[in-house]
Coordinates of C-alpha atoms and ligand atoms in Angstrom, one line a residue:
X17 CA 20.2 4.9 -33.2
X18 CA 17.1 3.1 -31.8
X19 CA 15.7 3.4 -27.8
X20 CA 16.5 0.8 -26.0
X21 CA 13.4 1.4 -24.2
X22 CA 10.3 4.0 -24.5
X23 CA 8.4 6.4 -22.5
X24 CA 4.7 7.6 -23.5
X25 CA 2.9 9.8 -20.6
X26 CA 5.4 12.6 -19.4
X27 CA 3.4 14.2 -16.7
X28 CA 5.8 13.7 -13.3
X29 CA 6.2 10.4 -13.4
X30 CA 6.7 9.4 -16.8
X31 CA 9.3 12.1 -17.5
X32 CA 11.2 11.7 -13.9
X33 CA 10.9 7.6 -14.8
X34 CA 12.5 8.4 -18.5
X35 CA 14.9 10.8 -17.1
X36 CA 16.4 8.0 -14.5
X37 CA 16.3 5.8 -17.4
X38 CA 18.6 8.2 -19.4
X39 CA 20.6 8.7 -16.4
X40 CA 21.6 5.5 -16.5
X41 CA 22.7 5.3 -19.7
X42 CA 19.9 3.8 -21.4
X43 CA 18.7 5.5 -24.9
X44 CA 14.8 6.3 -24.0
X45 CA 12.2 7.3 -26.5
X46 CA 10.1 10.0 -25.3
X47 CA 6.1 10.8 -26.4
X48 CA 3.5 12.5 -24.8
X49 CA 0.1 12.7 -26.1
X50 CA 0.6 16.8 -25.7
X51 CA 3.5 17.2 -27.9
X52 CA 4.7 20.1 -25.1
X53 CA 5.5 18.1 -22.4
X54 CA 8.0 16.5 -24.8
X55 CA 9.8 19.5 -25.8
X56 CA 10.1 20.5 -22.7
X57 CA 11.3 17.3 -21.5
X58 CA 14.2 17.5 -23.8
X59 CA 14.8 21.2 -23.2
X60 CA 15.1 20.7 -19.5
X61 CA 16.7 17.6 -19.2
X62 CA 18.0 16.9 -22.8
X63 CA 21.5 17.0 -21.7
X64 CA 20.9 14.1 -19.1
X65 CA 20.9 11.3 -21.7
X66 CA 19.8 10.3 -24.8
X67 CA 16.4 10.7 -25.6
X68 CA 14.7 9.8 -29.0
X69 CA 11.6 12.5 -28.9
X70 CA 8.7 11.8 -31.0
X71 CA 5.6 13.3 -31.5
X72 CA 3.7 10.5 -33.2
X73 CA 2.8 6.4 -32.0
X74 CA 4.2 5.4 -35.1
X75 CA 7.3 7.9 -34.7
X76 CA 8.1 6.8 -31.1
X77 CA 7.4 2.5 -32.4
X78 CA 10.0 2.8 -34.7
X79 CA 12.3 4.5 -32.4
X80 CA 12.4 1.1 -30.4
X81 CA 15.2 -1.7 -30.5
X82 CA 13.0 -5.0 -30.8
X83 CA 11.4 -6.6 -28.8
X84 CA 10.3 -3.4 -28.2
X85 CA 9.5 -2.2 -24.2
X86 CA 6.9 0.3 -24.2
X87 CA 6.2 2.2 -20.8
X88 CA 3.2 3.6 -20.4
X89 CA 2.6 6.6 -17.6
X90 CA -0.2 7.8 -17.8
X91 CA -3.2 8.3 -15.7
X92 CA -5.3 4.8 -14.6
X93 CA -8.3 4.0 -15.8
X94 CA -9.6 4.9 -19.2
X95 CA -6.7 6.7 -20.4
X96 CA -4.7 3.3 -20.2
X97 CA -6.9 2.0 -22.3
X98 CA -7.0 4.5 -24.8
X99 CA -3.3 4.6 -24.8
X100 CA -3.2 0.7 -25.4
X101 CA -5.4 0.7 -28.0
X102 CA -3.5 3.3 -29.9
X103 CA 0.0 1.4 -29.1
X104 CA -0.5 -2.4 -29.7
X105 CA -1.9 -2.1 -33.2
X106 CA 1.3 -0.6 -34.2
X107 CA 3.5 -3.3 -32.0
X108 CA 4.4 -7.1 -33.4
X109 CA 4.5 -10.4 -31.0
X110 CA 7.1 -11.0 -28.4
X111 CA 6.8 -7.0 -28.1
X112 CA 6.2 -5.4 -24.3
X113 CA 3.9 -2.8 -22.8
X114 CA 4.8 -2.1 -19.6
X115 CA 2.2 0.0 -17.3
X116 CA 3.5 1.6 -14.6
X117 CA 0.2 3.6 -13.4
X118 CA -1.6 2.7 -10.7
X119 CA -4.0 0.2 -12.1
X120 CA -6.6 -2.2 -10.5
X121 CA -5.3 -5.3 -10.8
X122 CA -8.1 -6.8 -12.8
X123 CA -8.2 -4.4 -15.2
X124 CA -4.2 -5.9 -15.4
X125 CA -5.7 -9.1 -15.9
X126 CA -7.6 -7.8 -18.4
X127 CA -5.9 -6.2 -20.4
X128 CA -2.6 -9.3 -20.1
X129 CA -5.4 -11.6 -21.3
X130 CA -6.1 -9.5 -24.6
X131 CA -2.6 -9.1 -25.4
X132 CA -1.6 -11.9 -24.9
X133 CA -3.8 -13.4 -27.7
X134 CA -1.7 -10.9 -30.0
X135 CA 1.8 -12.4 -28.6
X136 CA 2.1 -9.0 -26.8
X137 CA 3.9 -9.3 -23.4
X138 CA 1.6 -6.9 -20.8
X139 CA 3.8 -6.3 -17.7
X140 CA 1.3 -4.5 -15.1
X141 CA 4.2 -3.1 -12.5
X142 CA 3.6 -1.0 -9.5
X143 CA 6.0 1.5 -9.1
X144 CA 6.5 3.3 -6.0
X145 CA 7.9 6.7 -4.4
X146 CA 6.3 9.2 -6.2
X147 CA 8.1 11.9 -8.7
X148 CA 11.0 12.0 -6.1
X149 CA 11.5 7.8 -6.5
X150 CA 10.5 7.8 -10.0
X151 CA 13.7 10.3 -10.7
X152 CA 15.8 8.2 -8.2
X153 CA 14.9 5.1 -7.8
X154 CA 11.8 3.5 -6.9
X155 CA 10.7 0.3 -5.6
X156 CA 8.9 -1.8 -8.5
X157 CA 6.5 -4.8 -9.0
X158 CA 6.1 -5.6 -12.1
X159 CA 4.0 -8.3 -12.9
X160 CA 3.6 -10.3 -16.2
X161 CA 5.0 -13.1 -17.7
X162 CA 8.8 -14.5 -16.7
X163 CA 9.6 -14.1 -20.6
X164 CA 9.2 -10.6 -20.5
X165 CA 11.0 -10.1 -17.2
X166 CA 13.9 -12.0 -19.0
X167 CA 13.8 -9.0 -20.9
X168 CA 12.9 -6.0 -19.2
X169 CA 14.1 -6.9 -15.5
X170 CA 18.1 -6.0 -15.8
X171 CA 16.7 -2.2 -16.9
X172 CA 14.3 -1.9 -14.1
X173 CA 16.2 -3.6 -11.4
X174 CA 19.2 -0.8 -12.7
X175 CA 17.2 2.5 -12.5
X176 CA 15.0 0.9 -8.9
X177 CA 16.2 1.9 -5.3
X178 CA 19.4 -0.1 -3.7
X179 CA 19.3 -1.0 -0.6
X180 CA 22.6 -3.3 0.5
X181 CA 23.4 -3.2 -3.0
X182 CA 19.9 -5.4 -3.7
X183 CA 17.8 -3.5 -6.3
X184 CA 14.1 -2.7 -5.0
X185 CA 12.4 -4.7 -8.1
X186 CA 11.9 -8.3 -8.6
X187 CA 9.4 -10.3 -11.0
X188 CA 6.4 -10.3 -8.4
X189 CA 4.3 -13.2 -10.5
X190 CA 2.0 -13.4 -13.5
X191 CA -0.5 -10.8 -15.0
X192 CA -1.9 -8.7 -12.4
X193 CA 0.4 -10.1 -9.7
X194 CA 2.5 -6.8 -9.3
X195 CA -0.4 -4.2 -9.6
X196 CA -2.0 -6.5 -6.9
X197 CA 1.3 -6.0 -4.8
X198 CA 1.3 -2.2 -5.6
X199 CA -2.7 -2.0 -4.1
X200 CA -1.6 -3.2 -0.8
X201 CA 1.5 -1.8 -0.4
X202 CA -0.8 1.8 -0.4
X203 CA -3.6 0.1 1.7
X204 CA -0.4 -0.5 4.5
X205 CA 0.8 3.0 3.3
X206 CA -3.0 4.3 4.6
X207 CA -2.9 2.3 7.6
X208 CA 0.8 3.4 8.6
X209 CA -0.4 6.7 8.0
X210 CA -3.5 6.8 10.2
X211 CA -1.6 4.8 13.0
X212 CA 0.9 8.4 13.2
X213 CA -1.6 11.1 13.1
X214 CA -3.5 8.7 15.8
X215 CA 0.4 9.2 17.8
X216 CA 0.0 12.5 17.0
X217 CA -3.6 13.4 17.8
X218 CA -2.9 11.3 21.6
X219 CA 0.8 13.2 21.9
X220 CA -1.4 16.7 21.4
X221 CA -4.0 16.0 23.6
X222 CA -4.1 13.4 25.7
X223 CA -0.1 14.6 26.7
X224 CA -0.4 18.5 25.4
X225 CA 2.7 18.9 23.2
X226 CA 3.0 21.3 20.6
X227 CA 3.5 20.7 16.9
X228 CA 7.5 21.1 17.1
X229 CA 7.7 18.7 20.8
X230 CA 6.0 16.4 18.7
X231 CA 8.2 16.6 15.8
X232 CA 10.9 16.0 18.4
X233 CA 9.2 13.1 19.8
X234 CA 8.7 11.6 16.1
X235 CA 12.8 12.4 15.4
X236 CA 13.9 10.8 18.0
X237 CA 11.5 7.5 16.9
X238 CA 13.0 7.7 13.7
X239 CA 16.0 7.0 15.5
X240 CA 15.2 3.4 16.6
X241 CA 12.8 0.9 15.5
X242 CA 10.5 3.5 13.7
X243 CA 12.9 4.4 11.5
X244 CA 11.4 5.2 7.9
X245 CA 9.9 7.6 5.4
X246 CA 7.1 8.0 7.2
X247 CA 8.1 8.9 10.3
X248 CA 11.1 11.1 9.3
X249 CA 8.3 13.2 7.1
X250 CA 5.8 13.6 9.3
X251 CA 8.4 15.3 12.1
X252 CA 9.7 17.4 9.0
X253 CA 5.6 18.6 8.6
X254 CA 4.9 18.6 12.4
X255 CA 8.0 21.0 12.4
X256 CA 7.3 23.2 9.7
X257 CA 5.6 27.0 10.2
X258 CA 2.7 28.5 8.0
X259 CA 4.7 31.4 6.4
X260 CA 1.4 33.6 6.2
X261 CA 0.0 33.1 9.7
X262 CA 3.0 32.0 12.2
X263 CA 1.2 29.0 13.2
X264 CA 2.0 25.8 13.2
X265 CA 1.6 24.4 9.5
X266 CA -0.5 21.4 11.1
X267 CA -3.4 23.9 12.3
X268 CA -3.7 25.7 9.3
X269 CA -4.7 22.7 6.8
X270 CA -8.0 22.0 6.6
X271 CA -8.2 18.5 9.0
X272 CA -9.7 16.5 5.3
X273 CA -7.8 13.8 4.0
X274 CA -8.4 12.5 0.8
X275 CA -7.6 9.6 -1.3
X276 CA -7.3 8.2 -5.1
X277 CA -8.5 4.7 -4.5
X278 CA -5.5 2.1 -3.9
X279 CA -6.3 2.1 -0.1
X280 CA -10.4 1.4 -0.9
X281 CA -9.1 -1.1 -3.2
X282 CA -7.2 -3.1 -1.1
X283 CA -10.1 -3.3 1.3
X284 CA -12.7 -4.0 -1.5
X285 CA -10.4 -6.6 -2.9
X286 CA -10.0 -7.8 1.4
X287 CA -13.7 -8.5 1.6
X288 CA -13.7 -10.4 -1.6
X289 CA -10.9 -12.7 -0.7
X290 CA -12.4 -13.0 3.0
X291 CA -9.0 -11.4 4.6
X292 CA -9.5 -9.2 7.4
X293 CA -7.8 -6.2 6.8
X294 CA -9.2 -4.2 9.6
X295 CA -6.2 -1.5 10.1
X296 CA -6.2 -0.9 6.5
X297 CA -10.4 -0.4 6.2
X298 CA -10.3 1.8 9.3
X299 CA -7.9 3.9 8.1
X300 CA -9.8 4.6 4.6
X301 CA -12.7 5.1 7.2
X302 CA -11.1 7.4 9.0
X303 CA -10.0 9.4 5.5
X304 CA -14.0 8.9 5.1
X305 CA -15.2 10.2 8.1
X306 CA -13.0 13.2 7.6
X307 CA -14.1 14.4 4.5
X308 CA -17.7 14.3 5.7
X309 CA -18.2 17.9 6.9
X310 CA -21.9 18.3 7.3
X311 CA -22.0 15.2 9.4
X312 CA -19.2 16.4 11.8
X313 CA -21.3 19.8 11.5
X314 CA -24.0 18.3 12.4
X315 CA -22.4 16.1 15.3
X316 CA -19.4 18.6 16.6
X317 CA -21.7 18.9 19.8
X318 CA -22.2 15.4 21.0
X319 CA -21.6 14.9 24.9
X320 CA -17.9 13.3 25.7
X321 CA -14.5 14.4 27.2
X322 CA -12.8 17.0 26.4
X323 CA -9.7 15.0 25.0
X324 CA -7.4 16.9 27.4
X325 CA -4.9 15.8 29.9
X326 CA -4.5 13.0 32.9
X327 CA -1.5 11.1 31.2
X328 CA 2.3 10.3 33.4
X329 CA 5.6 11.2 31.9
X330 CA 5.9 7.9 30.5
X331 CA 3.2 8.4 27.9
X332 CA 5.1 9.0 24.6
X333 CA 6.6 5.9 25.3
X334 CA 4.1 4.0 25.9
X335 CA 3.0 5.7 22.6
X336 CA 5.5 4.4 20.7
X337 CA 4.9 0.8 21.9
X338 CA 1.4 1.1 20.4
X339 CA 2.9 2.6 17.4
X340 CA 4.9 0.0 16.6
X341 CA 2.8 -3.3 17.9
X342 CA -0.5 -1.9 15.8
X343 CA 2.0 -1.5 12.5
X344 CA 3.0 -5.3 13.3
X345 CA -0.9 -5.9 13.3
X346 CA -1.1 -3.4 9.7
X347 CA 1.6 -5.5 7.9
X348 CA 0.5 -9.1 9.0
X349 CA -3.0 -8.0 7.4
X350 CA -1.2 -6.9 4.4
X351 CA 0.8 -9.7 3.7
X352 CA -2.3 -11.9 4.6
X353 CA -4.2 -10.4 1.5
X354 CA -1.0 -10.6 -0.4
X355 CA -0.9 -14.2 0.5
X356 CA -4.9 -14.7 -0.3
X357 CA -4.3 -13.3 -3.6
X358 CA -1.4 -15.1 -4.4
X359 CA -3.2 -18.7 -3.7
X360 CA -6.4 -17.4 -5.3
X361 CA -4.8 -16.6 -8.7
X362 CA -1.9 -18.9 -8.6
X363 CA 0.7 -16.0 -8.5
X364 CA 3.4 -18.1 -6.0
X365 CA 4.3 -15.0 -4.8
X366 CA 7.3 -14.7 -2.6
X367 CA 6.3 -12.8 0.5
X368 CA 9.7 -12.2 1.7
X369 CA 10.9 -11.2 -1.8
X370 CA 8.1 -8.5 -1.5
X371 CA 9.1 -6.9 1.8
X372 CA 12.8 -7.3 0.4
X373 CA 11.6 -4.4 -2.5
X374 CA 9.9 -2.2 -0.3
X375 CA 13.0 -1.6 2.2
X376 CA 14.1 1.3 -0.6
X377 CA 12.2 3.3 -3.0
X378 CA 8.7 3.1 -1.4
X379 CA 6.2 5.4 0.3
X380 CA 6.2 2.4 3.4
X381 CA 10.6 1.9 3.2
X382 CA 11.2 1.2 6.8
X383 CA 14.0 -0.4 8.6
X384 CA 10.8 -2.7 9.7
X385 CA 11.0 -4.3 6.5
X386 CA 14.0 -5.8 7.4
X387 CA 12.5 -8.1 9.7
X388 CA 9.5 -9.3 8.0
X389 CA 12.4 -10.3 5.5
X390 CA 13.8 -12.3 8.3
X391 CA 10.4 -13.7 9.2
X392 CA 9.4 -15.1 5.6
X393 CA 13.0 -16.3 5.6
X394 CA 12.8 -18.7 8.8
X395 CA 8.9 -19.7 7.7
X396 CA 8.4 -18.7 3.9
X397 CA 5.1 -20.7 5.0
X398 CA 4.0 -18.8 8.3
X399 CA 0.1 -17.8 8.1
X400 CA 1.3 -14.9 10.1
X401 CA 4.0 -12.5 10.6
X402 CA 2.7 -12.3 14.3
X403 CA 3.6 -15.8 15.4
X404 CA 7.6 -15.1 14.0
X405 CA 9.8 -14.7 17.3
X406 CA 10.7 -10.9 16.9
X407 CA 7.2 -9.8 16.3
X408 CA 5.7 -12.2 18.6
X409 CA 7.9 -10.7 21.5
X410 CA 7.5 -7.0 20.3
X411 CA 3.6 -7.7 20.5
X412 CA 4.1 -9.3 24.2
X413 CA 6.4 -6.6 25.4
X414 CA 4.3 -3.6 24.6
X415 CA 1.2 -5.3 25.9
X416 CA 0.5 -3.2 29.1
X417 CA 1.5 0.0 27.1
X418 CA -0.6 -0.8 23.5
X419 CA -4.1 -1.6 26.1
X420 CA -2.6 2.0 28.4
X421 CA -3.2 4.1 25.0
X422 CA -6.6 2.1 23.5
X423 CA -7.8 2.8 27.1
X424 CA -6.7 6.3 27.3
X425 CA -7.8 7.4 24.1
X426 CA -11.1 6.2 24.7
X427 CA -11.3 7.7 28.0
X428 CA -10.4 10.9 27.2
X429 CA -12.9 10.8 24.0
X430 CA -9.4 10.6 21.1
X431 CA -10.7 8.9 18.5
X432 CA -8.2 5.9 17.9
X433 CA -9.6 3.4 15.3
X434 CA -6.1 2.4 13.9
X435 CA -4.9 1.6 17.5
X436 CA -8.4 0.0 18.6
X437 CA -8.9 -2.2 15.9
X438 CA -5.1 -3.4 16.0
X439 CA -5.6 -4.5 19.6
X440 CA -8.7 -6.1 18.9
X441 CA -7.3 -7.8 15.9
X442 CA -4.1 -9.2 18.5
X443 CA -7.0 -10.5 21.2
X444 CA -9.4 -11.9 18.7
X445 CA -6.3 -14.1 17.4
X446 CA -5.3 -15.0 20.4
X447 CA -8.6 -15.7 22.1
X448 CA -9.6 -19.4 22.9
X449 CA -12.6 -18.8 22.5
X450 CA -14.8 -16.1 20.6
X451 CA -18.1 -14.9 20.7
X452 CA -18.6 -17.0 17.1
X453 CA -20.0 -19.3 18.8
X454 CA -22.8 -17.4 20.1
X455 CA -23.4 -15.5 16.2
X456 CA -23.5 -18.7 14.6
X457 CA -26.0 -20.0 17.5
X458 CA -28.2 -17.1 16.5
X459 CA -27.7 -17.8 12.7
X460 CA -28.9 -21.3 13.4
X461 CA -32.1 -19.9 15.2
X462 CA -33.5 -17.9 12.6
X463 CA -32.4 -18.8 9.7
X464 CA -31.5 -22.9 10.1
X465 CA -27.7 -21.8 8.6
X466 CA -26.5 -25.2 10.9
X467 CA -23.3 -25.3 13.3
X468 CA -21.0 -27.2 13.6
X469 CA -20.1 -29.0 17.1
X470 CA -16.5 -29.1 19.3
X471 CA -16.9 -32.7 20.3
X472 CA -18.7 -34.0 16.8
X473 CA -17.9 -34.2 13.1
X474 CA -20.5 -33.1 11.0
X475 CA -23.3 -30.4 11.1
X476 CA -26.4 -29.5 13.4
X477 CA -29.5 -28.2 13.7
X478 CA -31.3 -27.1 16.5
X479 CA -35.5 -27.1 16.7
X480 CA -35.2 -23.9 18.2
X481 CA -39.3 -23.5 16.7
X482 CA -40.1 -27.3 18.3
X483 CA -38.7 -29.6 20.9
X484 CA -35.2 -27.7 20.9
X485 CA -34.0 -31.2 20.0
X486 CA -30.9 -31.2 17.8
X487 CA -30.9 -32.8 14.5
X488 CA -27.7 -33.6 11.8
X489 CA -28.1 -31.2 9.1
Ligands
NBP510 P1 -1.3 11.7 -14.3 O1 -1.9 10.6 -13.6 O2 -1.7 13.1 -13.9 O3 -1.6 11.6 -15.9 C1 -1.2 12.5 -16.8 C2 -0.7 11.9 -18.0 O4 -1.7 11.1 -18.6 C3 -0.3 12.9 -19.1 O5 0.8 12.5 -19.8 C4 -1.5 12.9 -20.0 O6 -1.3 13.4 -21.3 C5 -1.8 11.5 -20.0 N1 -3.2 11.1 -20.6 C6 -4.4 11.3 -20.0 BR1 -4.7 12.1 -18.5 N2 -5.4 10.8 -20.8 C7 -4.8 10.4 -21.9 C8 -5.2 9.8 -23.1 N3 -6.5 9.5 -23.3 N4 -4.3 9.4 -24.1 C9 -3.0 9.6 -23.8 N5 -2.5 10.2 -22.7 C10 -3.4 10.5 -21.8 O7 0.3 11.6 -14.3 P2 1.3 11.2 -13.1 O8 0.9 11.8 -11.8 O9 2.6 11.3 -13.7 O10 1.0 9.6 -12.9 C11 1.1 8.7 -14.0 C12 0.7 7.3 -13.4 O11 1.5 6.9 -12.4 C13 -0.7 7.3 -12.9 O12 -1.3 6.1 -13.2 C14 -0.5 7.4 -11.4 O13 -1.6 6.8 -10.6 C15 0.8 6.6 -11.2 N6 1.6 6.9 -10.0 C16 1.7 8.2 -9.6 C17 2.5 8.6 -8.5 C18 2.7 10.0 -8.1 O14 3.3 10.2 -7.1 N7 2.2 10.9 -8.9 C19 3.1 7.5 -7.8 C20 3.0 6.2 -8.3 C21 2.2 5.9 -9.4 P3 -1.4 14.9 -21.7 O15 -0.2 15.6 -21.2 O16 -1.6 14.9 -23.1 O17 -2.6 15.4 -20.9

């Protein structure tokens, strides 16, 4: 019997991946470059499926039905290389390698281009919801050519999350299209993120609630608009006690977030494509500025409030206003870079297709999703989610209460950058005039970069060093 499809990296992913594979009913060829993890694969699980272990490249090749589908699960980087250039030697045209780690979407491009010149089909694919989703369905990208998607998206889009019956998967666009898809989804997973613990930092201090009124507070937002992964999670950790100390499990981990690199990505990748992406950067900043110890050392005593007290009853509402109209602002950058991306490397990507497969599956799945749907749906063309009716009136109507919390936090000295920058995002947009003017006034003045005029075609230049006469550049 030959594998209908193979798995080589079996660390959680791979194996939980090859294991919902099997699951399904699909023979799945196993390899690991540590024979162990295979053998215990099939010791554990053997009994799932069937699974074709092999201990060799060549072994696990010949296991596979042609066109062969190779996933590969192993760790980004240089170990994808390594694991490529092991594979495709031993792989004929019109074969697939499917990578399914978190890769930067130009090494994707990369690495499609090469193959490609061997007839080898490379289908980068983001896949999403950790070990849990990767056992039970996750939400996937992949990326590569529609040939190969021909081939391989009837097995995905069976082993990916359901929501409404609609698998989570769908062909995102060429070469690095899906990894690209996969970067932002985590930058928006960073910013979603940071936009809680901000609720939550403001709900402890500003309001003084415990850990478990908080998690109360966050369950009962999961229970409208909120509703998603993230929120039902972070009231399961607000809620939970440290076993060794009796204190809340919140006060006992060290306040230092970290981070692998899709959320820096996505902002990197921002700055190149000139999309601002502000509630995605700020919350990699604010991972940043917490892993710098020796400069909060150094700054723990600064002058400024205390971060205690002075808020009405009406406060965790108001909280949840700002929650919800600074994720608006987090998406609508998302999808802007998604749409950048798109037009920059002729992907056509299908916005509303991609908040369609992160409704299930995903780290982000949200009820929300649902509605940016909806929005791409009315106006596939929109340049922003903001302007689409729903959001447009969720923005209005949490106005006084989104400018209440940005005030308050900064008032009381609660750092809010998520928040801040959301707002200021909102009001630089809808501002009929900005302070441009004045910067590229300046730019003119020292450095003759030119400007153009509101009642003129064409571009000027002021004397500024002479007469102060204006001249056309
Ligand atoms: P890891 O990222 O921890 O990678 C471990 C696997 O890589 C093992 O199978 C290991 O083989 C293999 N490997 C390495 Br390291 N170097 C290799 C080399 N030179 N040649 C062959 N194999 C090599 O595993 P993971 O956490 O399961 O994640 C797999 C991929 O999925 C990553 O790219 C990750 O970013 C992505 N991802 C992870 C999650 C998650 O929640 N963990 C979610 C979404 C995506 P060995 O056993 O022989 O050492």
């Amino acid at each position: 019997q030959k594998a209908r499809i193979g798995v080589t990296g079996l660390a959680v992913m791979g194996r939980n991946l090859a294991r919902n594979l099997a699951r399904h009913g699909h023979p799945v060829a196993v390899h690991n470059r540590t024979p162990t993890r295979t053998k215990s694969l099939i010791e554990e699980f053997g009994d799932e499926g069937t699974f074709l272990p092999a201990d060799t490249p060549e072994q696990f090749v010949a296991s596979l039905e042609r066109p062969r589908r190779l996933v590969i699960m192993v760790k980004a980087g240089a170990p994808t290389d390594a694991v490529i250039g092991e594979f495709a030697p031993l792989l004929e045209p019109g074969d697939m390698i499917v990578d399914g780690g978190n890769a930067n979407f130009a090494d994707t491009r990369r690495r499609e281009s090469a193959l490609r010149e061997q007839g080898i089909h490379f289908v980068g694919t983001g896949i999403s919801g950790g070990e849990e989703g990767a056992l039970h369905g996750p939400s996937i990208m992949p990326g590569g050519s529609a040939e190969s998607y021909a081939a391989l998206g009837p097995l995905l889009e069976d082993i990916a999350a359901k929501v409404d019956g609609t698998p989570c998967c769908t062909h995102v666009g060429p070469d690095g299209a899906g990894h690209f898809v996969k970067m932002v989804h985590n930058g928006i997973e960073y910013a979603d993120m940071q936009l809680i613990a901000e609720s939550y930092d403001l709900l402890r201090h500003a309001a003084g609630l415990e850990p478990a009124e908080i998690a109360e507070v966050f369950r009962t937002w999961n229970e409208g608009r909120l509703e998603s992964y993230l929120i039902e999670i972070t009231a399961e950790v607000l809620a939970h006690t440290d076993a060794s100390t009796g204190r809340p499990f919140v006060d006992v981990v060290l306040d230092q977030a970290e981070q692998k690199g899709t959320g820096r990505w996505t902002v990197q990748t921002a700055l190149d494509l000139g999309v601002p992406v502000g509630g995605i950067a700020e919350a990699v900043f604010a991972r940043s500025v917490s892993g710098h110890a020796a400069l909060r050392d150094a700054a723990r005593n600064l002058p400024g409030p205390s971060r205690a007290g002075g808020v009405g009853s009406g406060f965790a509402d108001a909280v949840e206003k700002a929650l919800y109209a600074s994720k608006i602002i987090a998406y609508a950058q998302g999808f802007h870079e998604i749409q950048a991306g798109s037009a920059e490397y002729g992907w056509n990507i299908d916005l509303g297709a991609m908040a369609t497969i992160w409704r299930g599956g995903c780290i982000i799945r949200a009820r929300f999703l649902d509605r940016i749907r909806a929005a791409y749906e009315a106006d596939p063309e929109t340049p922003t989610l903001l302007t689409d009716d729903h959001f447009a009136e969720a923005a209005g109507e949490a106005q006084d209460a989104w400018r209440e919390v940005v005030a308050t936090a900064a008032r009381l000295g609660i750092p809010a950058p998520g928040f801040s920058t959301a707002l200021a995002y909102y009001d630089s947009l809808r501002a009929p005039r900005l302070p441009a003017a004045l910067t590229q006034g300046q730019r003119d003045y020292f450095g003759a970069h030119t400007y153009r005029r509101v009642d003129r075609e064409g571009s000027f230049h002021t004397l500024w060093g002479g007469d102060r006469s204006e001249v056309t550049a």
